[in-house]
Coordinates of C-alpha atoms in Angstrom, one line a residue:
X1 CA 0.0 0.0 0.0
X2 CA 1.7 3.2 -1.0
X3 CA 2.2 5.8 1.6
X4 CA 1.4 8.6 -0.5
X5 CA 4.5 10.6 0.3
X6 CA 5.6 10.2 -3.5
X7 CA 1.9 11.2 -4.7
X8 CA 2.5 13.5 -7.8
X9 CA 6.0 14.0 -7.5
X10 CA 7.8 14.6 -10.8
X11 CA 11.1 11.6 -10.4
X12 CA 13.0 11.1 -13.7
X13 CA 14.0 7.4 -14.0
X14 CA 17.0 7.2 -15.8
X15 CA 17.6 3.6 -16.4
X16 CA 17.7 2.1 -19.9
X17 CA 14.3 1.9 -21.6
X18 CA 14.5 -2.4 -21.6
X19 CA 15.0 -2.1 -18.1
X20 CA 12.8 1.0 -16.5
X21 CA 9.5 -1.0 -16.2
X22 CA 9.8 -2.0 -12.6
X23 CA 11.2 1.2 -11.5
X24 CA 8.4 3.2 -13.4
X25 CA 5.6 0.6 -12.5
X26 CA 7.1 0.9 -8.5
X27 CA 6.7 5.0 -8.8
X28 CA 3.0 4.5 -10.5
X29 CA 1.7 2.9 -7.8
X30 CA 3.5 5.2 -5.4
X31 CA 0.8 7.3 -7.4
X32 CA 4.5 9.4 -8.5
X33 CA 4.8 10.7 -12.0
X34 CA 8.0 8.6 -13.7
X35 CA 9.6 10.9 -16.5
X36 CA 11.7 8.2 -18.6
X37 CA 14.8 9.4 -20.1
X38 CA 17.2 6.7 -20.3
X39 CA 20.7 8.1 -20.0
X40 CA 22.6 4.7 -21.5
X41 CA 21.6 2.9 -24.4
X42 CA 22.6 -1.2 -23.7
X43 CA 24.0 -2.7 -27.4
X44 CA 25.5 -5.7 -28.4
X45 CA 29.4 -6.2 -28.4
X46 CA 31.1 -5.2 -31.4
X47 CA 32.7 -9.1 -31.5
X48 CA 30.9 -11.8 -30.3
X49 CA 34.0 -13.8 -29.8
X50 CA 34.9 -13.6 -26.3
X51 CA 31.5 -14.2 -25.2
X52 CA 31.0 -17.3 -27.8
X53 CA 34.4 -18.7 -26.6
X54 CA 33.0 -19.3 -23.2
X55 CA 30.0 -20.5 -23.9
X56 CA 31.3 -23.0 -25.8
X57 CA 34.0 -24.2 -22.7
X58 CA 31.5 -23.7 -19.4
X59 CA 31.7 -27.2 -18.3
X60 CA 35.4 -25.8 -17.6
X61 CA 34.7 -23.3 -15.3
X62 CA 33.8 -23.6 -10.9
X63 CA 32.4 -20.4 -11.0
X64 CA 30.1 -18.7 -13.6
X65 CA 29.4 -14.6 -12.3
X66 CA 26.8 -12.8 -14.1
X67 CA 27.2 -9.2 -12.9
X68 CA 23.8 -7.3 -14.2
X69 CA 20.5 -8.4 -16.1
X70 CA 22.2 -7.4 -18.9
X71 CA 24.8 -10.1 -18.9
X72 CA 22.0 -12.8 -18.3
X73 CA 20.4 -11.3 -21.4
X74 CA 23.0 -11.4 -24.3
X75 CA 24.7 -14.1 -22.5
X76 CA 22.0 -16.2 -22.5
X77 CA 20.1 -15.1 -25.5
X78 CA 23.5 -16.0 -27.1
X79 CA 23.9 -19.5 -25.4
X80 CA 20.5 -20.4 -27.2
X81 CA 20.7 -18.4 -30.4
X82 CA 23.8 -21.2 -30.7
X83 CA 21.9 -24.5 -29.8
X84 CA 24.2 -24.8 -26.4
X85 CA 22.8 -26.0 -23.2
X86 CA 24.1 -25.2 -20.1
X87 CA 26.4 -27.5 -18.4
X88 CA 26.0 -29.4 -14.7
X89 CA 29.4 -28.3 -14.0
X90 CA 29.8 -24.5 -12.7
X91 CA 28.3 -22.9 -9.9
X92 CA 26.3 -19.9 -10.7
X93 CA 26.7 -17.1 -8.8
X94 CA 24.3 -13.1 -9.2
X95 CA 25.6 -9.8 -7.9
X96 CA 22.2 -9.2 -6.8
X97 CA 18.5 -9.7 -7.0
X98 CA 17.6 -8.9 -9.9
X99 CA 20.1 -10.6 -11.7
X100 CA 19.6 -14.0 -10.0
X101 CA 15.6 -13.5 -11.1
X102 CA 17.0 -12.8 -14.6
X103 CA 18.7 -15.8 -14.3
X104 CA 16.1 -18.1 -12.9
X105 CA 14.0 -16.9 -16.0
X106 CA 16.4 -18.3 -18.3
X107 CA 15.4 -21.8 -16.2
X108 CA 18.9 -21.3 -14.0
X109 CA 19.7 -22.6 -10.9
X110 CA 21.7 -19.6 -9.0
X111 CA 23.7 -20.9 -6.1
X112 CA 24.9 -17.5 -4.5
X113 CA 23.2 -14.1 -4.2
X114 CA 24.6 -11.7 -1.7
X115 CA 22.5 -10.2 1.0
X116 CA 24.2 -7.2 0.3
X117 CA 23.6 -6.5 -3.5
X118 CA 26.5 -5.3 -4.7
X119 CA 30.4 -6.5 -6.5
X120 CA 31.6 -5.9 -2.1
X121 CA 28.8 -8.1 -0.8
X122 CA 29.7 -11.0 -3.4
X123 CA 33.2 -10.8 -2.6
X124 CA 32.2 -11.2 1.2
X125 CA 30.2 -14.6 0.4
X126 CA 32.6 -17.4 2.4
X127 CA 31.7 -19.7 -0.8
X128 CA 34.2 -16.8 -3.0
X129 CA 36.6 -16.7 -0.1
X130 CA 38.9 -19.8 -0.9
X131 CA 39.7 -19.5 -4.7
X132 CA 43.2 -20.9 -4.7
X133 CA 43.1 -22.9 -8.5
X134 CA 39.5 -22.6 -9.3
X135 CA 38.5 -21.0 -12.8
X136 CA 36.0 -17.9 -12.7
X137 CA 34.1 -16.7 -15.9
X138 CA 33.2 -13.0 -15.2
X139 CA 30.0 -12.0 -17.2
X140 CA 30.4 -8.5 -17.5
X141 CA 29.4 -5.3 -19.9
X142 CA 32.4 -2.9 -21.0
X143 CA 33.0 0.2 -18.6
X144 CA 32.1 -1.7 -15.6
X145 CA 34.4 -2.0 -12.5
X146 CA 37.8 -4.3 -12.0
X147 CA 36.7 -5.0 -8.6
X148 CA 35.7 -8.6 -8.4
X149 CA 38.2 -9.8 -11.8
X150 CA 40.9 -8.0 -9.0
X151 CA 40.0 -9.5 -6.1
X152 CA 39.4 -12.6 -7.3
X153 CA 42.6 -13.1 -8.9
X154 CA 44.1 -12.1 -5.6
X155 CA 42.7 -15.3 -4.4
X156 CA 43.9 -17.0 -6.7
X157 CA 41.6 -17.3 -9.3
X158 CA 41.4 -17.7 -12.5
X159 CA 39.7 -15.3 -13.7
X160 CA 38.0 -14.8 -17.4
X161 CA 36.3 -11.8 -18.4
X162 CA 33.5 -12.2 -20.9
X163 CA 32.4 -9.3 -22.7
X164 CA 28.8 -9.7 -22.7
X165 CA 27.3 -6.5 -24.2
X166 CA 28.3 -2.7 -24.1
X167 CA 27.2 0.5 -23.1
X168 CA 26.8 3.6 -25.6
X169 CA 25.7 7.2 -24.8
X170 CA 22.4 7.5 -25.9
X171 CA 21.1 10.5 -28.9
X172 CA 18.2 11.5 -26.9
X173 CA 17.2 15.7 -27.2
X174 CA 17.1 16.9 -23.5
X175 CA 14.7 19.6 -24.3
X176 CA 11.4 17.8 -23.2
X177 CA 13.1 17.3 -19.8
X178 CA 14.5 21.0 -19.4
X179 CA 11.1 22.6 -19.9
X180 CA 9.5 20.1 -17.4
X181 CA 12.2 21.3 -15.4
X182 CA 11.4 24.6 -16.0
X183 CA 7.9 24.5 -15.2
X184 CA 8.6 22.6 -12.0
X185 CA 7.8 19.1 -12.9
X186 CA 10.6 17.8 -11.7
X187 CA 10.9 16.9 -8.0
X188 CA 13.9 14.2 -8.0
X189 CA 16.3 12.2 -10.4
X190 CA 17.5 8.3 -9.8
X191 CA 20.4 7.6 -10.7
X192 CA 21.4 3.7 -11.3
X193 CA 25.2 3.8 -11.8
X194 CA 28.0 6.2 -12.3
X195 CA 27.9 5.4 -15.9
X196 CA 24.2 6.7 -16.1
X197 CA 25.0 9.5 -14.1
X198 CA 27.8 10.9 -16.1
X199 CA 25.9 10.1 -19.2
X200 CA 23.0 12.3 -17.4
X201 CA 24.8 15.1 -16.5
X202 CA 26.4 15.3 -19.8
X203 CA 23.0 15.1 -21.7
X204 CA 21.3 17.4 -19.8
X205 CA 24.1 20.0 -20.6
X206 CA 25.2 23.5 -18.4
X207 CA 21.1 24.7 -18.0
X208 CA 20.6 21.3 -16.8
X209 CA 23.7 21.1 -14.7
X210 CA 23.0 23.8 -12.8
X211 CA 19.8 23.4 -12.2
X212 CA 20.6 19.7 -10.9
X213 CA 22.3 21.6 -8.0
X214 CA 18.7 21.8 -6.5
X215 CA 17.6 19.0 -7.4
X216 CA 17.1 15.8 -4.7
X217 CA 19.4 13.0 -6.7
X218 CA 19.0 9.3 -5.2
X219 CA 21.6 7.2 -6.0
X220 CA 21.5 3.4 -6.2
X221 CA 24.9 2.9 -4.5
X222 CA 27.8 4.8 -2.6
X223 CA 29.7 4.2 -6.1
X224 CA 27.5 6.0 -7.7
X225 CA 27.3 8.8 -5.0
X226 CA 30.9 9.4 -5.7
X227 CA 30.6 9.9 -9.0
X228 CA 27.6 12.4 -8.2
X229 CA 29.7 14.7 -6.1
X230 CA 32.7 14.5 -7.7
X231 CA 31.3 16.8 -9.9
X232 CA 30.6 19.3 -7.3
X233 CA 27.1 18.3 -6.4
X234 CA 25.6 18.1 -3.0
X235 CA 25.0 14.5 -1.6
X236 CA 22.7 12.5 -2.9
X237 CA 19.9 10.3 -0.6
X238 CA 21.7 6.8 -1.3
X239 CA 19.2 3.4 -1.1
X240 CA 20.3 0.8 1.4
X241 CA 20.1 -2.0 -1.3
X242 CA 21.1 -2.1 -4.4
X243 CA 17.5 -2.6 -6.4
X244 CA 14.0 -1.1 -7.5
X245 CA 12.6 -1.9 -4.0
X246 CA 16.0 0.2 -2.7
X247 CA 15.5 3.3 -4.8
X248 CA 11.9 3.2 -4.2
X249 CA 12.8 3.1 0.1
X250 CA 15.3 6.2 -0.6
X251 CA 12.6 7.9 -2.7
X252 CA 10.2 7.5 0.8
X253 CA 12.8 8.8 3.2
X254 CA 13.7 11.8 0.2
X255 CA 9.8 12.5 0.1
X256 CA 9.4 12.4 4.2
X257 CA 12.4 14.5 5.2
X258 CA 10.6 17.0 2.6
X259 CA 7.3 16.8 4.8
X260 CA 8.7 17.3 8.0
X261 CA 10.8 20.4 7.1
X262 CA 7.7 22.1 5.4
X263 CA 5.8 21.1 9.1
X264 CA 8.4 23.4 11.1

């Protein structure tokens, strides 16, 4: 039942359009108002070959890690486009929620999700704490971070990086958004990853910029709430978890805080 502390509020979602229908669904029935404007356009790899290469050896690896739903995706997609089935061998491991859903979609068993949803909270699972000799395939997207294919390695891993899709800037005209903006539409952006908010704040270029000063920005992560002030702005409202349900909690405690100063 939604508390109606979102009710009409103007939140810009800026997750990519395949992937924005929980998010905006979550904020409809907070009765919000979702503006989509996706700040990263997901595409295909440029070569399919390091992706096709481990599909074709994952009864070799202990571990298979799929680090977003957009790894599942072309990963899988890929596995089936090719007529492969998915081996007994490797244990499947989900940097979060959503992923492992993704996953159990596609008909997967996933045996590790961290409680906490991110790259850290995987890393803290006992099952990845004793990798001496066993062989990792990292299902990633390009730009993402070196964290776990680091640590990992460290551990002594093996550690393959498959190059699942990548992530492109996307050619979408800001100037819808800037007038809702101007006429006070717009009450808060989410912000999914650092990649989406750089994208953002180059999109939205120096009228939008400054303008996000005062604007509330809730960030999915602390990794993206570096990126956000990094750039000069003021701190964002970070959700405890990283996922819709997450953004949605920030969003509530954004909204509230609001309330009680306009009560004093």
């Amino acid at each position: 039942m939604s508390s109606g502390l979102l009710q009409n509020k103007g939140v810009v979602v800026t997750r990519p359009r395949e992937q924005a229908g929980d998010l905006v669904d979550a904020l409809k029935a907070a009765a919000a108002r979702p503006i989509l404007f996706p700040a990263v356009q997901i595409e295909a790899p440029e070569n399919w070959q390091s992706l096709d290469d481990a599909l074709h050896r994952l009864d070799t690896f202990d571990w298979v890690i799929f680090t977003s739903r957009n790894a599942v995706a072309f990963a899988l997609s890929r596995l089936q486009s090719r007529n492969l089935i998915w081996p007994q061998g490797p244990r499947v491991a989900a940097v979060g929620r959503e992923t492992a859903k993704a996953l159990r979609e596609f008909g997967l068993q996933v045996d590790l999700v961290p409680t906490k949803f991110s790259s850290e909270g995987l890393l803290n699972s006992t099952e990845l704490a004793e990798m001496q000799a066993r062989h990792v395939a990292l299902f990633v997207g390009d730009q993402g971070r070196e964290l776990l294919e680091k640590v990992l390695g460290e551990r002594g891993a093996q550690v393959d990086k498959v190059l699942c899709y990548r992530r492109t800037l996307p050619g979408a005209n800001p100037t819808p958004l800037l007038h809702a903006w101007a006429r006070g539409e717009l009450d808060a952006v989410t912000l999914t990853s650092p990649e989406i908010f750089n994208n953002f704040y180059q999109m939205i270029g120096g009228l939008g910029q400054r303008w996000l000063k005062n604007t509330p920005l809730i960030a999915i992560s602390p990794l993206t709430a570096e990126a956000i002030t990094a750039v000069g702005l003021p701190e964002p409202w970070v959700a405890e978890e990283a996922s819709t349900e997450g953004i949605m909690a920030a969003l509530e405690v954004w909204a509230k805080s609001r309330e009680q100063v306009a009560d004093v």
